Coordinates of C-alpha atoms in Angstrom, one line a residue:
X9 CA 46.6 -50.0 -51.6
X10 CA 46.0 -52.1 -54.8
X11 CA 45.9 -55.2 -55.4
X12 CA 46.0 -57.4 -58.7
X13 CA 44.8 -60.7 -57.7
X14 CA 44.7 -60.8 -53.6
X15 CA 44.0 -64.3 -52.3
X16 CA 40.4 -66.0 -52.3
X17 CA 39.3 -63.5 -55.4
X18 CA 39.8 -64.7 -59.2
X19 CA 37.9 -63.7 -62.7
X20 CA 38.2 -67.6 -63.6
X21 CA 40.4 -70.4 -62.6
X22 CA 43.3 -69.7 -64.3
X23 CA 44.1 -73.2 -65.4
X24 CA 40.8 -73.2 -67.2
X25 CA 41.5 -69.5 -68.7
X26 CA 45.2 -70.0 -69.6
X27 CA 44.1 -72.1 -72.9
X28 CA 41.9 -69.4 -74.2
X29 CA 44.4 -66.1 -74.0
X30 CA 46.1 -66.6 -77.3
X31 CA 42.1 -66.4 -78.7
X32 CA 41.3 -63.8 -76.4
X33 CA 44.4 -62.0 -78.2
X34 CA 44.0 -62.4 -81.8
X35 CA 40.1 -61.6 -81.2
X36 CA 40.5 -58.4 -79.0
X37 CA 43.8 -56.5 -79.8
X38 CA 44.0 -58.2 -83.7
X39 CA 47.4 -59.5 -83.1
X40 CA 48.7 -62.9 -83.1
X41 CA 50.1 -63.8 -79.8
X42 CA 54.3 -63.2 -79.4
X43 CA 54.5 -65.9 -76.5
X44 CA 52.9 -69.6 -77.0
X45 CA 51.1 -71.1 -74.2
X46 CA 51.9 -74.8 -72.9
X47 CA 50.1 -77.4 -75.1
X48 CA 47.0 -77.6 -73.1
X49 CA 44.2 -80.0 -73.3
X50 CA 41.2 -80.6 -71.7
X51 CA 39.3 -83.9 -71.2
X52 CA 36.6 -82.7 -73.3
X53 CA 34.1 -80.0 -74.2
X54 CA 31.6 -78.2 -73.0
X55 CA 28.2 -78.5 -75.5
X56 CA 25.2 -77.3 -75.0
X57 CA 23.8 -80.2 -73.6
X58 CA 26.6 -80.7 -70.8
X59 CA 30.3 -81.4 -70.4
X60 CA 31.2 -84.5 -73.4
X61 CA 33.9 -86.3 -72.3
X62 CA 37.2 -86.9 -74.9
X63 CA 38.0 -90.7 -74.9
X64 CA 40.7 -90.2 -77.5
X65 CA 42.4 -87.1 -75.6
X66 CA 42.2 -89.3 -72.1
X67 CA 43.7 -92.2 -74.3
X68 CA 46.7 -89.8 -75.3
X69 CA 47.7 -88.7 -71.7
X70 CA 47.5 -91.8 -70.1
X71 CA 46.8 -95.1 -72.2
X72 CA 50.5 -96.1 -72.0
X73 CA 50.7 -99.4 -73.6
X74 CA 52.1 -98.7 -77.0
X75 CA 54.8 -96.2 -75.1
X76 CA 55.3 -97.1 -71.4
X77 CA 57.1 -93.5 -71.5
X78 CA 53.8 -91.4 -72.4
X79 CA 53.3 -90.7 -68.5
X80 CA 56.5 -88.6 -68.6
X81 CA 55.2 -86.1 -71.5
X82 CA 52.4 -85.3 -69.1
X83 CA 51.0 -82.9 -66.5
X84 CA 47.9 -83.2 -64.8
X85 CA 45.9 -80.7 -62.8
X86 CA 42.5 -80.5 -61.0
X87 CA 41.3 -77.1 -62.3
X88 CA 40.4 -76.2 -58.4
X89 CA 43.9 -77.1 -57.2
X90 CA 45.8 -74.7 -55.4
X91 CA 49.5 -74.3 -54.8
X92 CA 50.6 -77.0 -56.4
X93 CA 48.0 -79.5 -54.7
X94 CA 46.3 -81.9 -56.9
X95 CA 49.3 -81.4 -59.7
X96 CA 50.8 -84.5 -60.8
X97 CA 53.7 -84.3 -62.7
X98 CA 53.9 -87.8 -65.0
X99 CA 57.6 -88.0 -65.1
X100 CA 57.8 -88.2 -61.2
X101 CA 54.6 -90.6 -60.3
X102 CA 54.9 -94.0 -59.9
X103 CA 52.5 -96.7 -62.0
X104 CA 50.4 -97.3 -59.3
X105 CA 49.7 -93.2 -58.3
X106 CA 49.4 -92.4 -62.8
X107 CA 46.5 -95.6 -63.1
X108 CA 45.1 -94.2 -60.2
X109 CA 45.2 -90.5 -61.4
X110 CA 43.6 -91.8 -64.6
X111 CA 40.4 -93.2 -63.0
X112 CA 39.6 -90.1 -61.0
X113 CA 40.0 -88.2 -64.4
X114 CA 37.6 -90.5 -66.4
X115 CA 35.2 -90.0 -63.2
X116 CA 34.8 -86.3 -63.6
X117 CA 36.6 -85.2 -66.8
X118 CA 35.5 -81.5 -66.3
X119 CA 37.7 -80.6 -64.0
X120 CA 40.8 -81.6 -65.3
X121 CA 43.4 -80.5 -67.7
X122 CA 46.6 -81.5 -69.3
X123 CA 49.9 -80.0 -69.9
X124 CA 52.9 -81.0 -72.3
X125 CA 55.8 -81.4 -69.8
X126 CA 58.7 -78.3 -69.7
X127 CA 61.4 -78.5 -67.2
X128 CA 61.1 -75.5 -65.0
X129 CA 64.5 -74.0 -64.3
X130 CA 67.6 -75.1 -61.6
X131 CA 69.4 -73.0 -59.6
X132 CA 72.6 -74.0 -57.5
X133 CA 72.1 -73.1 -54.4
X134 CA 74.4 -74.0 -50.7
X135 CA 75.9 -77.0 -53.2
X136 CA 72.3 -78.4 -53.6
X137 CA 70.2 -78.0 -56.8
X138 CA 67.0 -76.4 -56.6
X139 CA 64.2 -76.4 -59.3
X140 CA 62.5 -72.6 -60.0
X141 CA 59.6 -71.3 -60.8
X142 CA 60.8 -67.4 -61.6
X143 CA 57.9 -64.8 -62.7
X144 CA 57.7 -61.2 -63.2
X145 CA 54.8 -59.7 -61.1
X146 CA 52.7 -56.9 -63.0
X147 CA 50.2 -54.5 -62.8
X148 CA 48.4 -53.6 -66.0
X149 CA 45.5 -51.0 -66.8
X150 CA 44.5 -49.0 -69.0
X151 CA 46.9 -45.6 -68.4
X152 CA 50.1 -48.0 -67.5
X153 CA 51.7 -51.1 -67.3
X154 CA 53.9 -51.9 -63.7
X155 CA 56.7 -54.8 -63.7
X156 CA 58.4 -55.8 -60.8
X157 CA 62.1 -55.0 -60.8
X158 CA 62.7 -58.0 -59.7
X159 CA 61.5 -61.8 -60.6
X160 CA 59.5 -63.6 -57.9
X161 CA 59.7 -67.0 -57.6
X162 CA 60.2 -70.0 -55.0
X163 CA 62.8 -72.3 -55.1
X164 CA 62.2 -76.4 -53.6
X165 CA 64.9 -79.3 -53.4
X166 CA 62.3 -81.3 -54.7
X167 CA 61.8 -84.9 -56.6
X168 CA 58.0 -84.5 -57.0
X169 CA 58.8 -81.7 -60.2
X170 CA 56.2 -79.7 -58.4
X171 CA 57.4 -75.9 -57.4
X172 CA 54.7 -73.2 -56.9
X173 CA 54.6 -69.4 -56.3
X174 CA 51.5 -69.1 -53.9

């Protein structure tokens, strides 16, 4: 049996190596990417001399007093998080749990990133609407390439905007 990515083993966080495939792309296979990732940013950069924290890119995801609607163009995520714990999702958190979020950012920078927000997809299900995180599951080396037949996915009647596969 073989197994892609079996639970408790990974290369690199994936929220820390999503931002870099569109590089890893153009540098490695000399083509530009076909599929654009998520605007992604992270809370600063790493420098010889440490981690340097981003005051401006902090100020654009959550200083919201020239638009008390910036929160809802926003996704947080602790880079460790798993299954959709420590993901806050602006559009659904209150003032209170967003100011809050912000200071444990500015704390430890590192280990944070930030997403534009994109709707996942809603299917009607038993007359309720649920929102959907589908994905194709593959296998990929270097004689063949294996998709699923069918998408995987999970499906929550949720108001948190949070939905995750694991």
């Amino acid at each position: 049996v073989e197994v892609v990515n079996p639970p408790g083993i990974e290369f690199l966080n994936d929220k820390q190596f999503y931002r870099l495939i569109p590089t890893l792309i153009s540098a490695y296979l000399g083509e530009e990417p076909i599929l654009g990732n998520l605007h992604t940013l992270r809370f600063g950069e790493m420098t010889a001399t440490g981690f340097v924290f981003s005051p401006d890119t902090w100020n654009s995801v959550f200083d919201n007093k020239a638009n008390p609607n910036a929160k809802a163009t926003w996704v947080v995520k602790q880079v460790e998080g798993r299954g959709g714990d420590q993901v806050w999702v602006g559009r659904f958190e209150d003032n209170a749990t967003w100011a809050a979020l912000a200071e444990l950012v500015k704390a430890d920078p590192a280990t944070y990133i930030a997403q534009e927000y994109m709707s996942l997809s809603y299917i009607d299900f038993g007359g309720e609407r649920y929102l959907t995180d589908f994905r194709y599951i593959c296998y990929v080396d270097a004689d063949k390439i294996i998709v699923s037949a069918v998408p995987w996915g999970r499906a929550v009647n949720t108001t948190t905007g949070k939905v995750n596969l694991s």
